[in-house]
PDB file of C-alpha atoms and ligand atoms in Angstrom:
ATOM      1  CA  UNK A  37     -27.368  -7.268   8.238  1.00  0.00           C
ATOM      2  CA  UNK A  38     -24.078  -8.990   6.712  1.00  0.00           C
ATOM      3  CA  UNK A  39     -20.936  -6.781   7.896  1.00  0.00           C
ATOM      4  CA  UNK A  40     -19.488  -4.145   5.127  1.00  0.00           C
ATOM      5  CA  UNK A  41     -16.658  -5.847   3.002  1.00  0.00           C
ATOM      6  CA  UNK A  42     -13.259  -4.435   3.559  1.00  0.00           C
ATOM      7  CA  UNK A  43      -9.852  -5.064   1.692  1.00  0.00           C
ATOM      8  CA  UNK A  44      -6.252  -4.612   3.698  1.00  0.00           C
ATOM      9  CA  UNK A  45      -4.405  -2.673   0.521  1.00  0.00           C
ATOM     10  CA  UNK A  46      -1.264  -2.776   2.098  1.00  0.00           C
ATOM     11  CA  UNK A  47       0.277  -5.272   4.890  1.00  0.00           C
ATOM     12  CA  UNK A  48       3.087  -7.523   5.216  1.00  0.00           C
ATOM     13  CA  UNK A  49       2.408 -10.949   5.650  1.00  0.00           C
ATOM     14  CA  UNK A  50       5.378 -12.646   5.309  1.00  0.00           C
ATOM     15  CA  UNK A  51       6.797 -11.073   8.135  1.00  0.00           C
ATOM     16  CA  UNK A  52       6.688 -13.043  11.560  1.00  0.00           C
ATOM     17  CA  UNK A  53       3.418 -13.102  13.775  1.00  0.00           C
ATOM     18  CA  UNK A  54       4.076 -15.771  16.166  1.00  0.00           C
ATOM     19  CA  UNK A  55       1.945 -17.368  17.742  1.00  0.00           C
ATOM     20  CA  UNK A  56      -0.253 -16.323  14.917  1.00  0.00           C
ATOM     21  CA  UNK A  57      -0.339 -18.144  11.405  1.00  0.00           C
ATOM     22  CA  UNK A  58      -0.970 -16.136   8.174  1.00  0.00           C
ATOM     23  CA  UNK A  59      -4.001 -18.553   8.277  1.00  0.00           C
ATOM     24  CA  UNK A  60      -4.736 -17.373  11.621  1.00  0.00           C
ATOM     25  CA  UNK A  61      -4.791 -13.679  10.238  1.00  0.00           C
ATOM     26  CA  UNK A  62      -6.748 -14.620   7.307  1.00  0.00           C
ATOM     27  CA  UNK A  63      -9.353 -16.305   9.382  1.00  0.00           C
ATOM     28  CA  UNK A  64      -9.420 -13.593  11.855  1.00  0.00           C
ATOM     29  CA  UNK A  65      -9.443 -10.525   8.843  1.00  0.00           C
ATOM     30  CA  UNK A  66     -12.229 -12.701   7.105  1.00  0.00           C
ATOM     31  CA  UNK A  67     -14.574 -12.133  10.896  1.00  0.00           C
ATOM     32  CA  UNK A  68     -14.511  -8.577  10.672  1.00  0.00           C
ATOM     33  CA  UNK A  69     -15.462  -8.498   7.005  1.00  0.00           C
ATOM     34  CA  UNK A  70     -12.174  -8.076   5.678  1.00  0.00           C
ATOM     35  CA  UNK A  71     -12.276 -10.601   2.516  1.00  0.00           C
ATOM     36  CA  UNK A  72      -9.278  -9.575   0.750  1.00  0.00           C
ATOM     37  CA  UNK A  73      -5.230  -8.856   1.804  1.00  0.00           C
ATOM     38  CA  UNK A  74      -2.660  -7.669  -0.571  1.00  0.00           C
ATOM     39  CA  UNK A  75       0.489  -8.411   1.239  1.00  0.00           C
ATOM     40  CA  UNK A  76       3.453  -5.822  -0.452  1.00  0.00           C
ATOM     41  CA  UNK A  77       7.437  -6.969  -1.025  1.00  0.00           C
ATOM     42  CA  UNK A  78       9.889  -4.835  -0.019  1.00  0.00           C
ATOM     43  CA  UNK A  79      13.558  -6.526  -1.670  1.00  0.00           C
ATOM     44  CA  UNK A  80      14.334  -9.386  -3.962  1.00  0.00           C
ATOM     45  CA  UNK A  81      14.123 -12.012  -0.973  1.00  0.00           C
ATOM     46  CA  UNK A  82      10.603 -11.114   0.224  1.00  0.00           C
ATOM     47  CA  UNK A  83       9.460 -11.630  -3.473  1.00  0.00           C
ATOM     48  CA  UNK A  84       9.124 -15.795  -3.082  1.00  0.00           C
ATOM     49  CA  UNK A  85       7.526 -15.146   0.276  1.00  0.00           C
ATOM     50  CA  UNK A  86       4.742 -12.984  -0.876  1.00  0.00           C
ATOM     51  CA  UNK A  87       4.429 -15.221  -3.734  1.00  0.00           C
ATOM     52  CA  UNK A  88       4.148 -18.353  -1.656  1.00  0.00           C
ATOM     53  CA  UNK A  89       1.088 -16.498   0.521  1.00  0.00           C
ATOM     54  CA  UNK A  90      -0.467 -15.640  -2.636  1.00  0.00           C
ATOM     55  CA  UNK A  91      -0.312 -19.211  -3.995  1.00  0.00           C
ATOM     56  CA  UNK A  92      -1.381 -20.777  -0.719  1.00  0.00           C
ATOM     57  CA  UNK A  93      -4.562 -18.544  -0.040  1.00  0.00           C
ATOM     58  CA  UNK A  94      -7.640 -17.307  -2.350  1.00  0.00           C
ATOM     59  CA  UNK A  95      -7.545 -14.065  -0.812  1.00  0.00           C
ATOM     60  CA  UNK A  96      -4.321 -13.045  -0.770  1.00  0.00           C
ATOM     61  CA  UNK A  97      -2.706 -11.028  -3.552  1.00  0.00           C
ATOM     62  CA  UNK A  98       0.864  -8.994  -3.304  1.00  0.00           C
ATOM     63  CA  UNK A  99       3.100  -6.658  -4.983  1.00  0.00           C
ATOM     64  CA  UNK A 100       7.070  -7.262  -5.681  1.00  0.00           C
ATOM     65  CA  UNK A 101       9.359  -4.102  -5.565  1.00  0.00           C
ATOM     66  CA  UNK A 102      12.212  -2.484  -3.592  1.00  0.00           C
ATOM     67  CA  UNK A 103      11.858  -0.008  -0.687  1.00  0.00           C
ATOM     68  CA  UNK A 104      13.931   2.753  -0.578  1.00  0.00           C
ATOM     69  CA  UNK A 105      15.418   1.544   2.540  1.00  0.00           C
ATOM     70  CA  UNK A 106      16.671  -1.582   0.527  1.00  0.00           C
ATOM     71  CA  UNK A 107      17.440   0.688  -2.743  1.00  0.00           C
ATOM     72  CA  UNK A 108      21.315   0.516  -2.451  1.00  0.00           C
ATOM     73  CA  UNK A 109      21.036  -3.708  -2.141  1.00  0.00           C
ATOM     74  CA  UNK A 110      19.149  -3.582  -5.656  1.00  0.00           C
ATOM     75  CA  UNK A 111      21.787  -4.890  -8.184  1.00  0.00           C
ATOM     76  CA  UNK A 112      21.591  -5.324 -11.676  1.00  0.00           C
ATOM     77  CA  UNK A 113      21.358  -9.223 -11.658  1.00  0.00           C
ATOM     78  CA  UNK A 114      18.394  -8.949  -9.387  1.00  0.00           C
ATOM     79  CA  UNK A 115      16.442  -7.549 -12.672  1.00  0.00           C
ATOM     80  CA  UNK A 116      15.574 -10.655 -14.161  1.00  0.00           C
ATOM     81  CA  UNK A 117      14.583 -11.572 -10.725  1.00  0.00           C
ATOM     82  CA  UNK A 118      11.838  -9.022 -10.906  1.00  0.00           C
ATOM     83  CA  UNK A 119      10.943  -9.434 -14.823  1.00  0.00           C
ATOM     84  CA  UNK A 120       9.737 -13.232 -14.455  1.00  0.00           C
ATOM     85  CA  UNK A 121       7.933 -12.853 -10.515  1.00  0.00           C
ATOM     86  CA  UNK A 122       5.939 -10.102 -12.489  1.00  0.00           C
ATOM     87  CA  UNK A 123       4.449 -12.571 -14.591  1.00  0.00           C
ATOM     88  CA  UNK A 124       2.910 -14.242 -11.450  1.00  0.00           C
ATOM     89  CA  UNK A 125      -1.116 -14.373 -12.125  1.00  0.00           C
ATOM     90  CA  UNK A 126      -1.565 -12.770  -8.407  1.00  0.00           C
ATOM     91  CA  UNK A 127       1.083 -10.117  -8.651  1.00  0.00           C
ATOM     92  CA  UNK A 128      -0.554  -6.791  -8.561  1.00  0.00           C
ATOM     93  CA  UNK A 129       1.212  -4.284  -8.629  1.00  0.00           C
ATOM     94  CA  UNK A 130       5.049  -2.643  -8.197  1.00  0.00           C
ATOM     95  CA  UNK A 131       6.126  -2.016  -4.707  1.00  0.00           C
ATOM     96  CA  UNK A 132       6.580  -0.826  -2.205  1.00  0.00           C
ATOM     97  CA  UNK A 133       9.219   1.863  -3.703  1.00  0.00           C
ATOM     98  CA  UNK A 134       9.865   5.474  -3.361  1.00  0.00           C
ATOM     99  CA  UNK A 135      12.059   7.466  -1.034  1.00  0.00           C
ATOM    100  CA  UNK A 136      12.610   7.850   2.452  1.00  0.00           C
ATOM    101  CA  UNK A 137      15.188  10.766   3.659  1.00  0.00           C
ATOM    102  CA  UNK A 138      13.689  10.237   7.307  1.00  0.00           C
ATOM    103  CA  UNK A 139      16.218   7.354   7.733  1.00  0.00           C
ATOM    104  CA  UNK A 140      18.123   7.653   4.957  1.00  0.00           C
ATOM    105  CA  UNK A 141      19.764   3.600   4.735  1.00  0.00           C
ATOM    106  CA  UNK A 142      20.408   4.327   1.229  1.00  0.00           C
ATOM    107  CA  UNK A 143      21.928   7.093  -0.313  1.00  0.00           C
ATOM    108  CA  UNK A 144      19.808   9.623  -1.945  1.00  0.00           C
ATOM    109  CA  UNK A 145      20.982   9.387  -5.079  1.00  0.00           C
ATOM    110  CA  UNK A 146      20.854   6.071  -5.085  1.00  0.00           C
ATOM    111  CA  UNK A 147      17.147   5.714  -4.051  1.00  0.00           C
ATOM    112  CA  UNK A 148      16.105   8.413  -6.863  1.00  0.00           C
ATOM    113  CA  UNK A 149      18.043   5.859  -9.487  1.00  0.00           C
ATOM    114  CA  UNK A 150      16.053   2.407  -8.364  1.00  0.00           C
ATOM    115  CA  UNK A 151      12.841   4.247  -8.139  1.00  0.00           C
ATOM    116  CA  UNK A 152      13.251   5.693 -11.557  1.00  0.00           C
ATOM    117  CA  UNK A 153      13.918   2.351 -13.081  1.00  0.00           C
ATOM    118  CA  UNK A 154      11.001   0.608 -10.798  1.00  0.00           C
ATOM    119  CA  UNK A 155       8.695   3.431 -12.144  1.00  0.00           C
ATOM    120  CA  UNK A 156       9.689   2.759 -15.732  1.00  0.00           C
ATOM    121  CA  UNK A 157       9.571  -1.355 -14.849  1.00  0.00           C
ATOM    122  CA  UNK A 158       5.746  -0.667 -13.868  1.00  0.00           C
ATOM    123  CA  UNK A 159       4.995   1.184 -16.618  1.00  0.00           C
ATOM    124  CA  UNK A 160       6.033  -1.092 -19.286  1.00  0.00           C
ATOM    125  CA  UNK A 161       4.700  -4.135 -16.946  1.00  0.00           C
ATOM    126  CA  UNK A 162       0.694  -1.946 -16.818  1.00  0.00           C
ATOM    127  CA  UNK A 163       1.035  -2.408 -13.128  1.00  0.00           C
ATOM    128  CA  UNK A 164       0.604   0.760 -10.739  1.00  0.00           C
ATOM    129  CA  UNK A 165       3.189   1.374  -8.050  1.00  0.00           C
ATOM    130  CA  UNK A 166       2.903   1.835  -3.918  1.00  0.00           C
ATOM    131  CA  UNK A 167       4.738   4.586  -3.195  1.00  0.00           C
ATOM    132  CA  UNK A 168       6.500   5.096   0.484  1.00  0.00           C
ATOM    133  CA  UNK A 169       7.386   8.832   0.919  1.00  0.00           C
ATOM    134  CA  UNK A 170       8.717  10.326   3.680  1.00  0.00           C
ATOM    135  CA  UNK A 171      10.554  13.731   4.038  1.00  0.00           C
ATOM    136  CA  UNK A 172      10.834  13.750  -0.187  1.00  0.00           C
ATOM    137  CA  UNK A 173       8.167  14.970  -1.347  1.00  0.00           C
ATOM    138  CA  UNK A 174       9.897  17.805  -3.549  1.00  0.00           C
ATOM    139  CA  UNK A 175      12.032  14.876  -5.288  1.00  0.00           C
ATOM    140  CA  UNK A 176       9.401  12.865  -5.131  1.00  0.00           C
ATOM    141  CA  UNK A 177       7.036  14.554  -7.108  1.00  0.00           C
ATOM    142  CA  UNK A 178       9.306  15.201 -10.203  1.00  0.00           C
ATOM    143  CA  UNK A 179       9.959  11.813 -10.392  1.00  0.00           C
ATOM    144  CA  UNK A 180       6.538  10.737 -10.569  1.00  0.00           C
ATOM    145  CA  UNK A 181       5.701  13.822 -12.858  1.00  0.00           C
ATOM    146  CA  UNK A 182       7.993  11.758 -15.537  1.00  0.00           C
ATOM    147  CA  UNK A 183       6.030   8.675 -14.733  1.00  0.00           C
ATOM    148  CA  UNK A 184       2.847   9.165 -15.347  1.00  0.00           C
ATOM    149  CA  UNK A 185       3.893  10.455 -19.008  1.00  0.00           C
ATOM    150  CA  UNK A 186       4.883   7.119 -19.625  1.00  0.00           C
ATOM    151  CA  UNK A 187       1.385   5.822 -18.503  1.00  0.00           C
ATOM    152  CA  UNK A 188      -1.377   4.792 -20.583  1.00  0.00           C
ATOM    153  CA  UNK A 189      -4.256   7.537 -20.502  1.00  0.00           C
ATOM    154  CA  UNK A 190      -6.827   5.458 -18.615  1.00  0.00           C
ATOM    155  CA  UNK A 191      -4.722   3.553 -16.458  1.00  0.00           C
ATOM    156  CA  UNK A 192      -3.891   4.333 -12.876  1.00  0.00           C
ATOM    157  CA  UNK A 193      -0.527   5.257 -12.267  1.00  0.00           C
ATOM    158  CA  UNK A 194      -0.861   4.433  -8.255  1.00  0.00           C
ATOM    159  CA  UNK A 195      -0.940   4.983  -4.949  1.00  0.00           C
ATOM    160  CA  UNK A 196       0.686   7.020  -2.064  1.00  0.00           C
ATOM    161  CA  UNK A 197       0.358   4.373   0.609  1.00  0.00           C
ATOM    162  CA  UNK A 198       0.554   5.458   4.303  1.00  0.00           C
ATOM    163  CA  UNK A 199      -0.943   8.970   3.668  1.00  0.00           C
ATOM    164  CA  UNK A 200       1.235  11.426   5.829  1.00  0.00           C
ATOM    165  CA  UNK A 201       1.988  14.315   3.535  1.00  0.00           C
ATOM    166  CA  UNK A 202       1.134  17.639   3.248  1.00  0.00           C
ATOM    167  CA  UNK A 203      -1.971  18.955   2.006  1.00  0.00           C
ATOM    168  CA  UNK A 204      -0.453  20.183  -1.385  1.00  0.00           C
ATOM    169  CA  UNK A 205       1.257  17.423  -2.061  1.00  0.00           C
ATOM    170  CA  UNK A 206      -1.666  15.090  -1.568  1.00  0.00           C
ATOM    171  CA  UNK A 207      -3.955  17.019  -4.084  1.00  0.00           C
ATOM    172  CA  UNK A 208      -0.558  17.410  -6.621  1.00  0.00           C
ATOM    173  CA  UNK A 209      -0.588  13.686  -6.477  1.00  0.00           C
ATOM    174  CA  UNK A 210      -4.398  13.543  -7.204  1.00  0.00           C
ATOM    175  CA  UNK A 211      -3.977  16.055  -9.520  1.00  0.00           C
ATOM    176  CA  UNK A 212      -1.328  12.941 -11.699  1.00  0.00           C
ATOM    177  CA  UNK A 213      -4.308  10.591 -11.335  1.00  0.00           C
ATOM    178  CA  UNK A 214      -2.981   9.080  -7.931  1.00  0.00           C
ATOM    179  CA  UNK A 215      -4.662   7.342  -5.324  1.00  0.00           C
ATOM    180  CA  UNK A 216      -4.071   7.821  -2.095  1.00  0.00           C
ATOM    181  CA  UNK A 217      -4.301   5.069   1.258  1.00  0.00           C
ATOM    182  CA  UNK A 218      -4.699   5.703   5.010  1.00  0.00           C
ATOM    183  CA  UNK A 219      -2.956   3.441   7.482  1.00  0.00           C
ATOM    184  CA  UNK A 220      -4.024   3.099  11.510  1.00  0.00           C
ATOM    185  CA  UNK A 221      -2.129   6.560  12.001  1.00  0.00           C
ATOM    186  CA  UNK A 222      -5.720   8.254  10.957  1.00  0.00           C
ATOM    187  CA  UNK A 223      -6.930   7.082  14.205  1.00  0.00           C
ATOM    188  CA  UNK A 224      -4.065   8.782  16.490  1.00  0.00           C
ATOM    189  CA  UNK A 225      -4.586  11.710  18.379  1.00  0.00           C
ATOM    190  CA  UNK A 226      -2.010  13.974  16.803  1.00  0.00           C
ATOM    191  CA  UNK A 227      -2.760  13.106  13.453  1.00  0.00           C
ATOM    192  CA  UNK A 228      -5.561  16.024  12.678  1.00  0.00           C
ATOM    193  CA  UNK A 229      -3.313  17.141   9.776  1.00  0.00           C
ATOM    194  CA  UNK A 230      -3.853  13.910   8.054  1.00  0.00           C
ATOM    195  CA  UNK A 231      -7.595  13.856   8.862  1.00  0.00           C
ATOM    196  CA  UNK A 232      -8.106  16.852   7.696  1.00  0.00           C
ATOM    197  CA  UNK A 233      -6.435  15.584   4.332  1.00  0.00           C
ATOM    198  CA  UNK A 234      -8.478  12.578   4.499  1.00  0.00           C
ATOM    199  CA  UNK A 235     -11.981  15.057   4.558  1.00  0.00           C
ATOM    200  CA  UNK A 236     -10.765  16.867   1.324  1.00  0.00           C
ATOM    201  CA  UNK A 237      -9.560  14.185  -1.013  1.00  0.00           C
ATOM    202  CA  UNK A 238     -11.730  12.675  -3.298  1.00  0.00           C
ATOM    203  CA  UNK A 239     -13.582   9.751  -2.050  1.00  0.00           C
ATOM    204  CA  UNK A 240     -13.460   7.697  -5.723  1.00  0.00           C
ATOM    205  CA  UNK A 241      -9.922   7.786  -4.970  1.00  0.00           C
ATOM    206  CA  UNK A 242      -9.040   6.512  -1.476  1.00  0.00           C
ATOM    207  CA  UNK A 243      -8.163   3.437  -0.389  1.00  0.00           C
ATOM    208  CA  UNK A 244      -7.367   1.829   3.731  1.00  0.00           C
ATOM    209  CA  UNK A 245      -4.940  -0.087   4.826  1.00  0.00           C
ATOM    210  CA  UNK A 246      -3.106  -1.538   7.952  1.00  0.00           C
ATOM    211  CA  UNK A 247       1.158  -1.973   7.029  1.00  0.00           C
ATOM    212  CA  UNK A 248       0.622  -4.598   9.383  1.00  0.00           C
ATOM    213  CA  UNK A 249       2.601  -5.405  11.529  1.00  0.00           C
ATOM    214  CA  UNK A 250       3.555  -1.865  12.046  1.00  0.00           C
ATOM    215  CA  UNK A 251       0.944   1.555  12.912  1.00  0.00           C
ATOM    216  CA  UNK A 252      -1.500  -0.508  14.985  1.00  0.00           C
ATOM    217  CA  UNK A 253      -4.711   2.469  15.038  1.00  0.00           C
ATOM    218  CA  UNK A 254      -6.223   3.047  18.421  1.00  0.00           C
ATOM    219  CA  UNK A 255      -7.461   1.264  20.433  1.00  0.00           C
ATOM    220  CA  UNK A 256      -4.657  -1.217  19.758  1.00  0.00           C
ATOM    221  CA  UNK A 257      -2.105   1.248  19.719  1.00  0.00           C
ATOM    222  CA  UNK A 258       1.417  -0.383  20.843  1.00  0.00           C
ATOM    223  CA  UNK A 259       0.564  -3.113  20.269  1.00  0.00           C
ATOM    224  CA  UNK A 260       1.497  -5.392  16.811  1.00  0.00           C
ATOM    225  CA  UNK A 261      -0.580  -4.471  14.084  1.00  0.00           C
ATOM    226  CA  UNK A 262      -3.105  -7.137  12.043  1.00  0.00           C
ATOM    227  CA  UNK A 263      -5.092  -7.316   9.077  1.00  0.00           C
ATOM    228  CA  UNK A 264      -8.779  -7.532  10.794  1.00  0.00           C
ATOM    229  CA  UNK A 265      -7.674  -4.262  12.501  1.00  0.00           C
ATOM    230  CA  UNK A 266      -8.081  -1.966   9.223  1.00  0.00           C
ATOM    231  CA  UNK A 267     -11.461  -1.927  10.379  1.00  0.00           C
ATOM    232  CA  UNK A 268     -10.961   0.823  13.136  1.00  0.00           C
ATOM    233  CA  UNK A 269      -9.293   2.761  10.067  1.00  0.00           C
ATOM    234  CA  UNK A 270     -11.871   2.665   7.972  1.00  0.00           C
ATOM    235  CA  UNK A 271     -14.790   3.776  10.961  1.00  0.00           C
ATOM    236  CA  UNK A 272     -12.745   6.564  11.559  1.00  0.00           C
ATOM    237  CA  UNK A 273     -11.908   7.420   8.214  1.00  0.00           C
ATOM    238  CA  UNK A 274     -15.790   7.470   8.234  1.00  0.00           C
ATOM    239  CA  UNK A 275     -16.487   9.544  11.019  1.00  0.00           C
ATOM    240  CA  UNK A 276     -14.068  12.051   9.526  1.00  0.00           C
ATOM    241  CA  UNK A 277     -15.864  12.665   6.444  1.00  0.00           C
ATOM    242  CA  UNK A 278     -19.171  12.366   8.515  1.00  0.00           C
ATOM    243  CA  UNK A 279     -20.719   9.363   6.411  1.00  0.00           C
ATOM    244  CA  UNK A 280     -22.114   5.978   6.876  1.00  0.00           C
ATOM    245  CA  UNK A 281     -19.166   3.314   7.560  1.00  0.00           C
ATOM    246  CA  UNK A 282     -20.874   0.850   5.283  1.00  0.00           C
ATOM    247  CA  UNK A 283     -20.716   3.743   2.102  1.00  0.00           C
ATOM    248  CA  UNK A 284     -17.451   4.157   3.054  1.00  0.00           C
ATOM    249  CA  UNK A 285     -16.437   0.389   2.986  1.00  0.00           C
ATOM    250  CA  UNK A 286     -18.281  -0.395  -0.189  1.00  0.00           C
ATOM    251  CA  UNK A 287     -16.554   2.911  -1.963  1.00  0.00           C
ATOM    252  CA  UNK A 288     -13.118   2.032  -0.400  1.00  0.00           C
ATOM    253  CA  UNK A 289     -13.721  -1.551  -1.271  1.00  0.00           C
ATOM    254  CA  UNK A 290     -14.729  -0.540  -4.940  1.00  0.00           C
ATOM    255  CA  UNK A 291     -11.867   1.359  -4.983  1.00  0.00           C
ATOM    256  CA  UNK A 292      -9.014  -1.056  -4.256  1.00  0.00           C
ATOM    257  CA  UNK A 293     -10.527  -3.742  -6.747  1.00  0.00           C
ATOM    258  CA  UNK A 294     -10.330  -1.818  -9.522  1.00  0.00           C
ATOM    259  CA  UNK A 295      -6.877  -0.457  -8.195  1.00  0.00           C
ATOM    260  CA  UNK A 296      -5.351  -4.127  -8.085  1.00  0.00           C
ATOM    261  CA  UNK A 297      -7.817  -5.366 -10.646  1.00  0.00           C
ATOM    262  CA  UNK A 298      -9.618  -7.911  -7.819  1.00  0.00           C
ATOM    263  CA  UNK A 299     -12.122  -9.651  -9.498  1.00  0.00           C
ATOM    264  CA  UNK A 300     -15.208 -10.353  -6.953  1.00  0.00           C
ATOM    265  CA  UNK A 301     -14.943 -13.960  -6.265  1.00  0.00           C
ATOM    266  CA  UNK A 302     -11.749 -14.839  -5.058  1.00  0.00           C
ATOM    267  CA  UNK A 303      -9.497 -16.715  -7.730  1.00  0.00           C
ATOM    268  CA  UNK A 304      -6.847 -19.845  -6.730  1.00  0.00           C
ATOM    269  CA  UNK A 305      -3.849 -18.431  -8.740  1.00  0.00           C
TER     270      UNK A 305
HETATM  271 ZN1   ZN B 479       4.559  -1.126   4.007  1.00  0.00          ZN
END
């Protein structure tokens, strides 16, 4: 029986994995069934790098945006920056952007301004955004209220990568026609609140990931995090809603195509 087809929704490829290539990680994601990567930007410098990996393999796609750690380095030059790399055939989407008030390296007000005029940038561009939240969710959720008015009916505003939230604010995000992503952290043995969020939600709606190189999921734990490895997220994100891990592939798989609008064979951008 040929292994269930998986797609990585959300790593970073550009970043170093030495002694490991990206073609190394391709190779080695491609063994475990795991045919498709979308590697996401985080700032106007990582935007030629994703770009490059997209050009240079079939089954790589990316985003381009600017994380709310990085909000307060996003000037107004950088703009046309970002309005010609989204013109790239493979770019597929706006992010990753939000806000973070866990670390706080930009000021608040500051990250609510760049992801307001990211969220408007997507909009007008018909490309959904990856949201990073963490600690905002209040803020966070008007913000995106005013979004999705500004999005097509029929179109999917995006997703809530690295699912960590509470339960309300999970199903008000559903609720604006969301999607929402697990990450390696589903498979850690503290994390029941987030398992039990990953039972409830809709399953037309979720999608896996690995933020490699970060949030390695058990049994690599510690250790630095890799594409093939969003396998172990997606068995457990199985287990926990007690059906077969090929369903669950094919639906998650389903899921993030139409999300980034993959088309089944691989295309050479
Ligand atoms: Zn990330």
């Amino acid at each position: 029986m040929a292994i269930p087809v998986l797609i990585d929704s959300h790593c970073h490829l550009n970043y170093d994995y030495a002694p490991k290539t990206a073609e190394d990680l391709v190779r080695e994601a491609a063994l475990f069934g795991v045919k498709t990567l979308v590697t996401i930007g985080v700032d106007i410098p990582s935007i030629k790098q994703v770009q490059t990996l997209s050009d240079r393999f079939p089954e790589i796609y990316h985003t381009i945006g600017v994380h709310p750690h990085e909000a307060s380095t996003l000037t107004a030059s950088d703009w046309d920056i970002l309005r010609t790399a989204v013109k790239h055939p493979k770019c597929r989407g706006i992010g990753e952007v939000g806000l973070d008030y866990h670390y706080d390296h930009s000021p608040r007000e500051t990250q609510k301004d760049r992801l307001r005029e990211q969220l408007a940038f997507a909009a007008e561009a018909g490309l959904p955004v990856i949201i990073h939240s963490r600690e905002a969710e209040e803020d966070l959720l008007e913000i995106l209220r005013d979004y999705v008015r500004a999005v097509p009916a029929g179109r999917i505003p995006g997703v809530i990568h690295c699912f960590t939230g509470t339960l309300a604010f999970g199903e008000a995000c559903l609720d604006l026609g969301f999607y929402i992503s697990f990450s390696g952290l589903i498979t850690f043995k503290n994390s029941e609140s987030i398992r039990e969020a990953a039972r409830r939600f809709p399953l037309e709606r979720l999608l896996v990931e690995t933020d490699a190189p970060y949030l390695a999921p058990v049994p690599f734990r510690g250790k630095r995090c890799e594409p093939s490895m969003v396998v172990e997220t997606a068995r457990r994100l199985a287990e926990v809603r007690g059906m077969p891990f090929a369903e669950l592939a094919q639906a998650t798989t389903d899921n993030a195509r139409r999300f980034f609008s993959i088309p089944l064979e691989p295309i050479q951008a």
